[in-house]
Amino acid sequence: MTERMLDDSISATSFDPEAADGEISDRAQVVVVGGGVIGSSIAFHLTQIGITDVLLLERHRIASGTSWHAAGLVARVRGSHPLTELSNYGVDLYAGLADVTGVDVHFRPTGSLTLAENAARVRELAYTAAIARHHGIEARWLEPNEVPQVWPIASTEGLLGALLQPGDATVNPGHAALGLAKAAHDGGATIREGIRVEELALDGRTVAGVRTSRGDVEAETVVLACGLWTRDLAATVGVPAPLYAAEHVHVSTEPIDGVHDLLPLMRALDGYFYARHHAGGLMVGTFEPNGRPRPTGSLPDDWSFGEFGPDWEHFTPVRENAERRIPGLREATFTRFLRAPESFTPDANFCLGEAAEVRNLYVAAGFNSQGIIYAPGAGRALAEWIRGGAPRFDASEVDVRRFASSQANERYLKERTKEALGRLYAMHWPFLQPTTARGVRRSPLHERLAAAGGCFGEMVQWERANWFAPKGVEPTYDYSFDRQNWFPSSAAEHRAAREAVALFDLSSFAKVRVSGPDALALLQRVCSNDVDVASGRVVYTLLLNEGGGIENDGTVTRLDDERFLLITAAATQHRTLGWLRRYGEGMACTIADATSGLATLAVMGPRSRDVLSPLTATDLGNASFPFFTAREIQVANAPALAIRASFVGELGWELYVPSEFSIHVHDALFEAGADAGLRHAGYHALDSLRIEKGFVHVGHDVGPTDDPFSAGLERFVRTEKDHVGAEALRGREHSPPPRRLVGVKLHDPEPLLLHGESVIADGRIAGTVMSGAYAHTLGSAAGLAFVDATLLDDPELPVEVDVAGTLVEAELSTRPFYDPDGSRSRA
Ligand SMILES: Cc1cc2nc3c(=O)[nH]c(=O)nc-3n(C[C@H](O)[C@H](O)[C@H](O)COP(=O)(O)OP(=O)(O)OC[C@H]3O[C@@H](n4cnc5c(N)ncnc54)[C@H](O)[C@@H]3O)c2cc1C
C-alpha cells in the first residue's frame, strides 16, 4: 500500500448550478436551507405533521456536504434521557426507511460493543446501562472472556469488560440522507438542488424569507441546516451559532477474515477509535484528543462531495491502538483514507431551535459527528418545535440559545474545537471542565478568588469558582465517579453558609435593566408573577412560553415607577435579552444588559447581618429590610443595590456593586467578617444548598416542556393577568398534574446522585432525578425528581433510586427537606 504522510490536496466534484433543477416558487411556508441528512429529515418530518408547503434548498446535491462521508454508526443510547429519546427513535426510523421510500439505506442491525479498559470506564458504562434500562433498551455487560463470542478477532488483553448493545446499527449515511429527502418529497415537500441561499431577509426581528441564486423566496419560517456553513450564514443576521469545523477521519481496509456485515460496531473509547464492518473489511475511525480545527474559509466555495487527502502521521497513534485491539489490522491493506470536515460545538452538543434574535429563524447544525444518529430525532423535534413554537422534548442541552453570543467568536471556537472532537470518546466524568479556550470571561473578583484557592469551572465562558482549596491543596479537579477531591472543601463551604456566613461571587448572573414608560407593561407581559409592586420590592417570577412551559426564571426588582432590574441565571443571558427584545418590540422602554457593569457579592448565612451591619448605616433589621426587598445602600465606601433574597435558603443579601467598587467591597467584607467566620464558597456548595432546600434550577430541573403546576411553582403564576402563557394555563389550575417535581433523598449516606437516575416504585420506573448533589446538612445525597404523581398518594410506598445499577432506598417529599417553612431566610 502506498501511504502518503500528508496530502492536503482537496478533492471535490464540481457542480454546475446551471444544470440544476428548474424554477422555484417565490414563497413557501417553510424554507429549509441545506440538503444534508439534517435538512432532509426536517423537511420529511414537517410533512409528517401536516406542513407540506416546504421548500428545501441545497446549493449542490443532496448529501454533498458532510453527510455522504460519515461512518454511518447509529446508536440508541446517549448520555442523557432526552437525547436517548431522539437517538432511539432514529434507529427505528432507519430500520424501516427502505420499506417506505424504496431507498436502500443499508441498515444493518449489528449491535455495538463498547469496551472498558479501566475501572472508571466500567463505572461510566454502568451509567450508560442505567439509561438504557430506563428506556427499555437492551444493554448487557460482557466479561472479558465473553467478548470473543461477539468479536472473535479482537484481543481481550487489558480488557475489564464491554457493554453489548444489540439494538445499535450501521447505515450508509449518504443513502440515509437521500432516503429522508425522498420521504420528504413523497410527503409533499419540494426539493431543489443547485440553489444557494445567499442572504436571509428580515422584517424587523422576524425572518421574512431568503435571497437565493435563483431569486427571492418569501417564507414564514426559515431553517438553517447548512452544516458547518451555518455559523457564517446565521451571523449575517446577528444570530450566534457557535460551531466550528474540524477534520474527521476514518480509514478502510480490504476484506479481513472474520469480518461480516453483522459484526457489532466496536467502540474502543479508551483507544479513541471505533471499528465497523465495511465491504468485508473494517472501517476504523477516530475521535482523537488532539483534534484539528479547519476554518470554513479554507474550503473552496464550491465544496461538494469534498475531502482532504490522507494524513497517516496524525492517525498513527490511533492506528497503533486499533492494531493492539484488533491484531488482524497489522497485516491488513488499507484501501481508503477519508479525511473531511464536520462541525463541533463548545460543549459537544448540537444547536437546535429558534434563534433568540430573529423570530421564526431556526437552527439545526453543529452535530459533533453524530448527525446521522440524531437526524431522525432532531428532525422530528424541530418540526414539532416549528409547529408549536416551543420544543416538545427537554431541549436544554441542545437549545441553540444556551450559548452566550460571545461564544460564536471564531478564535475561541477554533481553540475549543481541538478538545471538542476528542470529548466524545474521553471519559465523561461528572463535573468535567474543558481545558481549552479558558479564562475568557472573568469576574472583577477573579484574582481575589484565585488567591483564596478558587478552583474554577466554566459556564458560558465565565470562570466561576466551583470550590476553594484549603492552604496546601492544589485547586484542581481529581475526577472520579465517587466523591471527588473537592468533597470535603465544598462540605465546609456548605456548612459555613448554614451555620455562619459565606461569600459567593455570583457576578455571572445575567442582569437586565428595563426602564421607560412601558417597562412595567413589558415585564407584566413576560413575567408570570405580578411585578406591579411597590418600589423596593423583589418578585420571583417565571418567564413562560405561549404554551405555558417554563422558559426561564429570575427575580424582578422594582427600583422606581419606570425602572426595573431583572436577574436571571448566567447561562440564560442571551435568551433573556432575546426574549425581552422580542416581546418589547415597539414598546417605549429601554432594555439594557447590565451584566458586565455589576458584580454580585452574595453574603449568605445566619451571621450575614453581623458581617454587613458594621459596613453600612442602613438598618438591616427585619422590620426595615424585610425578605424579598431591595435598597440602594452604602457598603464600606461604595454604593450597592442590596437585595434580600437567598438561593441557599438562609438569611442573606445579594450586593449588586458597580464593578469598579467590587474589590473594595470584597475586602471590606472579609475584614468585617473575620470574627463571624466569613469564608468563600463556590458553585458546588451553592448547588448542594439549593437542592436540599428544594429550589428549582430552570434548565436542569424544569424547562419549556414543563408547566408550573407540575413543577410545584404555581404560586408564582397569576393567570388572571395577561402574561405570555397565561391563556394556555387558564383552566388547568385545578386539574392535578400527572407528574410532579419533588425532593428525593437517599437513605444510605454513601452513594451520590448526579442526574438522570431512575426512580423505582412498585417494581417499575416511576420517575427521573433531574439534578442531584450531596446534601451535607441532611447527611446523604438528595435531588429533585420528576415522578408519577400517583406515587405521592401513598407515603408508605417504598421507593428506590437506580444509582448506576445499585438500587438505593429513598424517600420523596413535596416539601423541602431543609427548612420547609422558610423561616431561616426570614430570620
Ligand atoms: C469522517 C466522518 C465520520 C462520521 N461518522 C458519523 C457516524 O458514524 N455517525 C454519525 O451520526 N455521524 C457521523 N459523522 C457526522 C455526520 O456526517 C454529520 O453530523 C452530518 O452529516 C451533518 O449533517 P448536516 O445535514 O448538518 O450537514 P451537511 O451534510 O454538511 O449538510 C449541509 C448542507 O447544506 C448545504 N449548504 C450550505 N450552505 C448552503 C447555502 N447557503 N444554501 C444552500 N445550501 C447550503 C451544503 O451544501 C450541505 O449539503 C461523521 C462525519 C465525518 C466527517
mmCIF file with all atom_site columns, C-alpha atoms in Angstrom, residues 24-27 31-33 55 57 59 194-204 206-219 222 224 233 236-237 361:
data_model
loop_
_atom_site.group_PDB
_atom_site.id
_atom_site.type_symbol
_atom_site.label_atom_id
_atom_site.label_alt_id
_atom_site.label_comp_id
_atom_site.label_asym_id
_atom_site.label_entity_id
_atom_site.label_seq_id
_atom_site.pdbx_PDB_ins_code
_atom_site.Cartn_x
_atom_site.Cartn_y
_atom_site.Cartn_z
_atom_site.occupancy
_atom_site.B_iso_or_equiv
_atom_site.pdbx_formal_charge
_atom_site.auth_seq_id
_atom_site.auth_comp_id
_atom_site.auth_asym_id
_atom_site.auth_atom_id
_atom_site.pdbx_PDB_model_num
ATOM 1  C CA . ILE A 1 24  ? -38.610 27.732 -7.751 1.00 0.00 ? 24  ILE A CA 1
ATOM 2  C CA . SER A 1 25  ? -41.735 29.301 -6.388 1.00 0.00 ? 25  SER A CA 1
ATOM 3  C CA . ASP A 1 26  ? -41.434 32.713 -4.770 1.00 0.00 ? 26  ASP A CA 1
ATOM 4  C CA . ARG A 1 27  ? -42.976 31.681 -1.477 1.00 0.00 ? 27  ARG A CA 1
ATOM 5  C CA . VAL A 1 31  ? -37.704 27.101 3.676  1.00 0.00 ? 31  VAL A CA 1
ATOM 6  C CA . VAL A 1 32  ? -35.078 24.607 4.795  1.00 0.00 ? 32  VAL A CA 1
ATOM 7  C CA . VAL A 1 33  ? -31.556 25.652 3.825  1.00 0.00 ? 33  VAL A CA 1
ATOM 8  C CA . LEU A 1 55  ? -39.040 24.131 0.117  1.00 0.00 ? 55  LEU A CA 1
ATOM 9  C CA . LEU A 1 57  ? -32.795 24.384 -0.996 1.00 0.00 ? 57  LEU A CA 1
ATOM 10 C CA . ARG A 1 59  ? -26.687 24.544 -3.189 1.00 0.00 ? 59  ARG A CA 1
ATOM 11 C CA . GLY A 1 194 ? -28.147 23.665 -7.171 1.00 0.00 ? 194 GLY A CA 1
ATOM 12 C CA . ILE A 1 195 ? -29.722 26.670 -5.470 1.00 0.00 ? 195 ILE A CA 1
ATOM 13 C CA . ARG A 1 196 ? -27.673 28.622 -2.994 1.00 0.00 ? 196 ARG A CA 1
ATOM 14 C CA . VAL A 1 197 ? -29.203 30.769 -0.287 1.00 0.00 ? 197 VAL A CA 1
ATOM 15 C CA . GLU A 1 198 ? -27.189 33.950 -0.419 1.00 0.00 ? 198 GLU A CA 1
ATOM 16 C CA . GLU A 1 199 ? -28.924 36.078 2.176  1.00 0.00 ? 199 GLU A CA 1
ATOM 17 C CA . LEU A 1 200 ? -31.649 35.948 4.770  1.00 0.00 ? 200 LEU A CA 1
ATOM 18 C CA . ALA A 1 201 ? -34.417 38.532 4.532  1.00 0.00 ? 201 ALA A CA 1
ATOM 19 C CA . LEU A 1 202 ? -35.822 40.056 7.715  1.00 0.00 ? 202 LEU A CA 1
ATOM 20 C CA . ASP A 1 203 ? -38.852 42.099 8.578  1.00 0.00 ? 203 ASP A CA 1
ATOM 21 C CA . GLY A 1 204 ? -37.795 43.786 11.809 1.00 0.00 ? 204 GLY A CA 1
ATOM 22 C CA . THR A 1 206 ? -38.738 38.321 12.192 1.00 0.00 ? 206 THR A CA 1
ATOM 23 C CA . VAL A 1 207 ? -37.460 36.300 9.277  1.00 0.00 ? 207 VAL A CA 1
ATOM 24 C CA . ALA A 1 208 ? -39.244 37.065 6.009  1.00 0.00 ? 208 ALA A CA 1
ATOM 25 C CA . GLY A 1 209 ? -37.564 34.722 3.536  1.00 0.00 ? 209 GLY A CA 1
ATOM 26 C CA . VAL A 1 210 ? -34.350 34.035 1.656  1.00 0.00 ? 210 VAL A CA 1
ATOM 27 C CA . ARG A 1 211 ? -32.472 35.532 -1.283 1.00 0.00 ? 211 ARG A CA 1
ATOM 28 C CA . THR A 1 212 ? -31.173 32.751 -3.498 1.00 0.00 ? 212 THR A CA 1
ATOM 29 C CA . SER A 1 213 ? -29.099 32.314 -6.604 1.00 0.00 ? 213 SER A CA 1
ATOM 30 C CA . ARG A 1 214 ? -32.443 31.826 -8.399 1.00 0.00 ? 214 ARG A CA 1
ATOM 31 C CA . GLY A 1 215 ? -34.359 34.742 -6.866 1.00 0.00 ? 215 GLY A CA 1
ATOM 32 C CA . ASP A 1 216 ? -36.149 35.631 -3.658 1.00 0.00 ? 216 ASP A CA 1
ATOM 33 C CA . VAL A 1 217 ? -38.429 33.324 -1.718 1.00 0.00 ? 217 VAL A CA 1
ATOM 34 C CA . GLU A 1 218 ? -40.781 34.638 0.942  1.00 0.00 ? 218 GLU A CA 1
ATOM 35 C CA . ALA A 1 219 ? -41.236 32.356 3.927  1.00 0.00 ? 219 ALA A CA 1
ATOM 36 C CA . VAL A 1 222 ? -36.571 29.520 7.674  1.00 0.00 ? 222 VAL A CA 1
ATOM 37 C CA . LEU A 1 224 ? -30.640 26.846 8.771  1.00 0.00 ? 224 LEU A CA 1
ATOM 38 C CA . LEU A 1 233 ? -24.992 32.455 7.355  1.00 0.00 ? 233 LEU A CA 1
ATOM 39 C CA . THR A 1 236 ? -25.228 37.748 8.719  1.00 0.00 ? 236 THR A CA 1
ATOM 40 C CA . VAL A 1 237 ? -28.399 38.459 10.715 1.00 0.00 ? 237 VAL A CA 1
ATOM 41 C CA . LEU A 1 361 ? -35.464 31.578 12.196 1.00 0.00 ? 361 LEU A CA 1
#
